[in-house]
mmCIF file of C-alpha atoms in Angstrom:
data_model
loop_
_atom_site.group_PDB
_atom_site.id
_atom_site.type_symbol
_atom_site.label_atom_id
_atom_site.label_comp_id
_atom_site.label_asym_id
_atom_site.label_seq_id
_atom_site.Cartn_x
_atom_site.Cartn_y
_atom_site.Cartn_z
ATOM 1 C CA MET A 282 4.293 23.788 -12.253
ATOM 2 C CA SER A 283 4.424 22.223 -15.438
ATOM 3 C CA MET A 284 1.123 21.494 -17.605
ATOM 4 C CA LYS A 285 1.796 17.658 -17.117
ATOM 5 C CA LYS A 286 2.036 17.887 -13.474
ATOM 6 C CA ASN A 287 -1.115 20.541 -13.565
ATOM 7 C CA ASN A 288 -3.382 18.395 -15.825
ATOM 8 C CA LEU A 289 -2.520 15.267 -13.332
ATOM 9 C CA LEU A 290 -3.305 17.279 -10.169
ATOM 10 C CA ILE A 291 -6.456 18.446 -11.725
ATOM 11 C CA LEU A 292 -7.160 14.553 -12.944
ATOM 12 C CA LEU A 293 -6.488 13.409 -9.348
ATOM 13 C CA SER A 294 -8.882 16.243 -7.550
ATOM 14 C CA VAL A 295 -11.826 15.230 -9.954
ATOM 15 C CA PHE A 296 -11.138 11.566 -9.167
ATOM 16 C CA VAL A 297 -11.153 11.969 -5.383
ATOM 17 C CA PHE A 298 -14.225 14.195 -5.681
ATOM 18 C CA ALA A 299 -16.225 11.663 -7.871
ATOM 19 C CA SER A 300 -15.225 8.610 -5.718
ATOM 20 C CA CYS A 301 -16.334 10.563 -2.483
ATOM 21 C CA SER A 302 -19.711 11.597 -4.198
ATOM 22 C CA GLN A 303 -20.563 8.299 -5.980
ATOM 23 C CA ASN A 304 -19.986 5.869 -3.130
ATOM 24 C CA LYS A 305 -21.258 8.107 -0.260
ATOM 25 C CA LEU A 306 -18.419 7.017 1.965
ATOM 26 C CA GLN A 307 -17.981 8.725 5.483
ATOM 27 C CA TYR A 308 -14.332 8.904 4.991
ATOM 28 C CA PHE A 309 -11.819 7.583 2.966
ATOM 29 C CA GLY A 310 -7.868 8.013 2.579
ATOM 30 C CA GLY A 311 -5.682 7.094 -0.278
ATOM 31 C CA ASP A 312 -2.105 5.966 0.994
ATOM 32 C CA SER A 313 -0.365 5.098 -2.312
ATOM 33 C CA ILE A 314 -0.600 6.322 -5.873
ATOM 34 C CA PHE A 315 0.919 4.220 -8.928
ATOM 35 C CA ILE A 316 0.526 5.726 -12.607
ATOM 36 C CA SER A 317 1.243 2.951 -15.068
ATOM 37 C CA ASP A 318 3.143 3.577 -18.502
ATOM 38 C CA ASN A 319 -0.033 4.101 -20.011
ATOM 39 C CA ASN A 320 -1.268 6.909 -17.773
ATOM 40 C CA ASP A 321 -3.477 4.669 -15.548
ATOM 41 C CA VAL A 322 -3.916 5.876 -11.714
ATOM 42 C CA TYR A 323 -4.159 3.615 -9.123
ATOM 43 C CA VAL A 324 -4.858 4.503 -5.586
ATOM 44 C CA ALA A 325 -4.598 2.164 -2.607
ATOM 45 C CA GLY A 326 -6.412 3.286 0.535
ATOM 46 C CA SER A 327 -9.433 2.518 2.595
ATOM 47 C CA GLY A 328 -12.952 4.050 3.171
ATOM 48 C CA CYS A 329 -15.741 3.825 5.778
ATOM 49 C CA LYS A 330 -19.262 3.813 5.431
ATOM 50 C CA GLY A 331 -19.940 3.898 8.995
ATOM 51 C CA THR A 332 -18.041 3.534 12.167
ATOM 52 C CA SER A 333 -14.546 2.274 12.250
ATOM 53 C CA GLU A 334 -15.742 -1.347 12.614
ATOM 54 C CA THR A 335 -16.692 -1.197 9.037
ATOM 55 C CA ASP A 336 -13.388 -0.169 7.620
ATOM 56 C CA ARG A 337 -12.568 -1.669 4.195
ATOM 57 C CA PRO A 338 -9.405 -1.892 2.035
ATOM 58 C CA LEU A 339 -10.068 -0.081 -1.560
ATOM 59 C CA LEU A 340 -8.412 0.145 -4.712
ATOM 60 C CA TRP A 341 -9.273 2.948 -7.326
ATOM 61 C CA ILE A 342 -8.451 2.579 -10.938
ATOM 62 C CA ASN A 343 -9.231 5.785 -12.952
ATOM 63 C CA GLY A 344 -11.408 6.878 -10.245
ATOM 64 C CA ILE A 345 -13.332 3.445 -10.138
ATOM 65 C CA GLU A 346 -13.779 2.211 -6.638
ATOM 66 C CA GLN A 347 -13.191 -1.568 -5.531
ATOM 67 C CA THR A 348 -13.331 -3.119 -2.052
ATOM 68 C CA ILE A 349 -10.448 -5.884 -2.275
ATOM 69 C CA GLY A 350 -10.470 -7.071 1.095
ATOM 70 C CA GLY A 351 -12.419 -7.877 4.102
ATOM 71 C CA ILE A 352 -14.395 -5.253 6.077
ATOM 72 C CA GLY A 353 -13.276 -5.004 9.618
ATOM 73 C CA ASN A 354 -11.511 -2.928 12.387
ATOM 74 C CA PHE A 355 -8.776 -0.588 10.796
ATOM 75 C CA ASN A 356 -8.426 -2.800 7.402
ATOM 76 C CA ARG A 357 -6.599 -0.656 4.782
ATOM 77 C CA ALA A 358 -4.842 -0.960 1.560
ATOM 78 C CA LYS A 359 -1.679 0.672 2.316
ATOM 79 C CA SER A 360 0.487 0.295 -0.991
ATOM 80 C CA VAL A 361 -0.031 -0.283 -4.772
ATOM 81 C CA TYR A 362 2.416 -1.056 -7.553
ATOM 82 C CA VAL A 363 1.891 -2.329 -11.041
ATOM 83 C CA ASP A 364 4.044 -4.592 -13.432
ATOM 84 C CA GLY A 365 2.716 -5.324 -16.717
ATOM 85 C CA ASN A 366 -0.740 -6.814 -16.038
ATOM 86 C CA ASP A 367 -0.261 -7.535 -12.598
ATOM 87 C CA VAL A 368 -1.692 -5.218 -9.740
ATOM 88 C CA TYR A 369 -0.272 -5.727 -6.383
ATOM 89 C CA VAL A 370 -1.467 -3.826 -3.308
ATOM 90 C CA THR A 371 -0.324 -4.511 0.448
ATOM 91 C CA MET A 372 -3.063 -4.463 3.138
ATOM 92 C CA ASN A 373 -3.307 -4.244 6.844
ATOM 93 C CA THR A 374 -6.187 -6.358 8.299
ATOM 94 C CA ASP A 375 -7.716 -7.749 11.114
ATOM 95 C CA ALA A 376 -6.337 -10.811 9.639
ATOM 96 C CA GLY A 377 -2.653 -9.558 9.593
ATOM 97 C CA ALA A 378 -0.295 -8.584 6.631
ATOM 98 C CA ILE A 379 -1.799 -9.263 3.203
ATOM 99 C CA LEU A 380 -0.453 -8.847 -0.401
ATOM 100 C CA TRP A 381 -3.105 -8.789 -2.624
ATOM 101 C CA ASN A 382 -2.508 -9.631 -6.428
ATOM 102 C CA ASN A 383 -5.173 -9.493 -9.251
ATOM 103 C CA GLY A 384 -7.779 -10.532 -6.729
ATOM 104 C CA THR A 385 -5.634 -13.376 -5.209
ATOM 105 C CA GLU A 386 -4.536 -12.444 -1.339
ATOM 106 C CA GLN A 387 -1.470 -14.277 0.202
ATOM 107 C CA ILE A 388 -1.287 -13.947 3.807
ATOM 108 C CA LEU A 389 2.156 -12.757 4.697
ATOM 109 C CA SER A 390 1.679 -12.743 8.399
ATOM 110 C CA SER A 391 -1.585 -13.670 10.308
ATOM 111 C CA VAL A 392 -0.810 -11.547 13.317
ATOM 112 C CA GLU A 393 -3.365 -9.010 13.865
ATOM 113 C CA PHE A 394 -1.081 -5.706 14.037
ATOM 114 C CA ASP A 395 1.557 -6.966 11.620
ATOM 115 C CA GLU A 396 1.948 -4.572 8.834
ATOM 116 C CA ALA A 397 2.682 -4.789 4.985
ATOM 117 C CA ASN A 398 3.335 -1.365 4.350
ATOM 118 C CA SER A 399 5.049 -0.925 0.824
ATOM 119 C CA VAL A 400 5.087 -3.251 -2.179
ATOM 120 C CA CYS A 401 7.420 -3.131 -5.473
ATOM 121 C CA VAL A 402 8.308 -5.679 -8.125
ATOM 122 C CA ASP A 403 12.000 -6.065 -10.212
ATOM 123 C CA ASN A 404 12.718 -8.595 -12.296
ATOM 124 C CA GLY A 405 9.603 -10.583 -11.355
ATOM 125 C CA LYS A 406 10.453 -10.925 -7.804
ATOM 126 C CA VAL A 407 7.855 -8.997 -5.459
ATOM 127 C CA TYR A 408 9.305 -7.232 -2.406
ATOM 128 C CA VAL A 409 7.028 -6.242 0.485
ATOM 129 C CA GLY A 410 8.040 -4.090 3.464
ATOM 130 C CA GLY A 411 6.518 -4.026 6.727
ATOM 131 C CA GLN A 412 6.586 -5.370 10.337
ATOM 132 C CA ALA A 413 6.184 -8.745 11.864
ATOM 133 C CA HIS A 414 6.199 -9.779 15.440
ATOM 134 C CA ASP A 415 7.474 -6.164 16.200
ATOM 135 C CA ALA A 416 10.470 -6.240 13.690
ATOM 136 C CA ALA A 417 11.223 -4.792 10.723
ATOM 137 C CA VAL A 418 10.911 -7.144 7.772
ATOM 138 C CA ILE A 419 10.950 -7.590 4.049
ATOM 139 C CA TRP A 420 9.428 -10.565 2.200
ATOM 140 C CA VAL A 421 10.684 -11.630 -0.963
ATOM 141 C CA ASP A 422 8.215 -13.415 -2.973
ATOM 142 C CA GLY A 423 6.442 -14.614 0.374
ATOM 143 C CA VAL A 424 9.629 -15.303 2.273
ATOM 144 C CA GLN A 425 10.169 -13.356 5.152
ATOM 145 C CA GLN A 426 13.438 -11.818 5.867
ATOM 146 C CA THR A 427 13.792 -10.103 9.482
ATOM 147 C CA LEU A 428 15.993 -7.129 9.569
ATOM 148 C CA SER A 429 17.306 -4.958 12.606
ATOM 149 C CA GLY A 430 14.677 -2.361 13.746
ATOM 150 C CA SER A 431 11.049 -2.279 14.355
ATOM 151 C CA CYS A 432 9.156 -1.347 11.000
ATOM 152 C CA VAL A 433 9.882 -1.008 7.211
ATOM 153 C CA ASN A 434 7.369 1.653 5.979
ATOM 154 C CA GLU A 435 8.747 1.790 2.055
ATOM 155 C CA VAL A 436 10.687 -0.514 0.002
ATOM 156 C CA ALA A 437 12.450 0.385 -3.358
ATOM 157 C CA ILE A 438 14.656 -1.405 -5.926
ATOM 158 C CA HIS A 439 17.541 0.676 -7.342
ATOM 159 C CA ASN A 440 20.423 -0.990 -10.076
ATOM 160 C CA GLY A 441 19.447 -4.438 -8.383
ATOM 161 C CA ASP A 442 19.826 -2.992 -4.852
ATOM 162 C CA VAL A 443 17.029 -3.169 -2.259
ATOM 163 C CA TYR A 444 16.335 0.044 -0.424
ATOM 164 C CA ALA A 445 14.310 0.278 2.588
ATOM 165 C CA VAL A 446 13.199 3.101 5.023
ATOM 166 C CA GLY A 447 11.375 2.876 8.453
ATOM 167 C CA TYR A 448 12.331 3.002 12.077
ATOM 168 C CA GLU A 449 13.848 1.643 15.337
ATOM 169 C CA GLY A 450 11.950 1.463 18.570
ATOM 170 C CA ASP A 451 8.612 3.513 19.353
ATOM 171 C CA TYR A 452 7.116 4.908 16.146
ATOM 172 C CA PHE A 453 6.962 8.412 17.619
ATOM 173 C CA HIS A 454 10.129 8.679 19.415
ATOM 174 C CA GLY A 455 12.450 6.042 17.373
ATOM 175 C CA PRO A 456 15.199 7.152 15.268
ATOM 176 C CA PRO A 457 14.594 6.486 11.503
ATOM 177 C CA CYS A 458 16.538 3.680 9.639
ATOM 178 C CA ILE A 459 17.748 2.867 6.259
ATOM 179 C CA TRP A 460 18.598 -0.618 5.346
ATOM 180 C CA ILE A 461 20.317 -1.346 2.133
ATOM 181 C CA ASN A 462 20.412 -5.136 0.609
#
């Protein structure tokens, strides 16, 4: 393992321990990590100080925790992406699928179990992959595009092409799907 990777693992271990011990969360989980060009570490996830009735979407920046959305059943931050000074986080909440950007929430879907699972930015366009009304979707700058399939778990851009990965049918039994453009 390279020295840089080893140092990153040590930093992340300290970050996780410090976040847990300082905030006394009963549980927490990190779902996504982004490391900026200036080595700031962003982690999106969730935590709970009580029962599942008090789940809260969380964003840690260099180990400092902040609650970024409402508290409720199974509310969690799923993905984080940083573009310049803009921090984007996708959240799945009781209110539906949400894109958070520097403190402002944009409701992508107001259906309770719809999902915003992944976010990335390319040339100023914001891409969010998820699920709406039991269909795989990508939101581009907030405009929904429905795909064949059931859910997008991850979206990425490479050389101007949009790639998404997810599944068809039931999460546990359906075949994986890859969409390009």
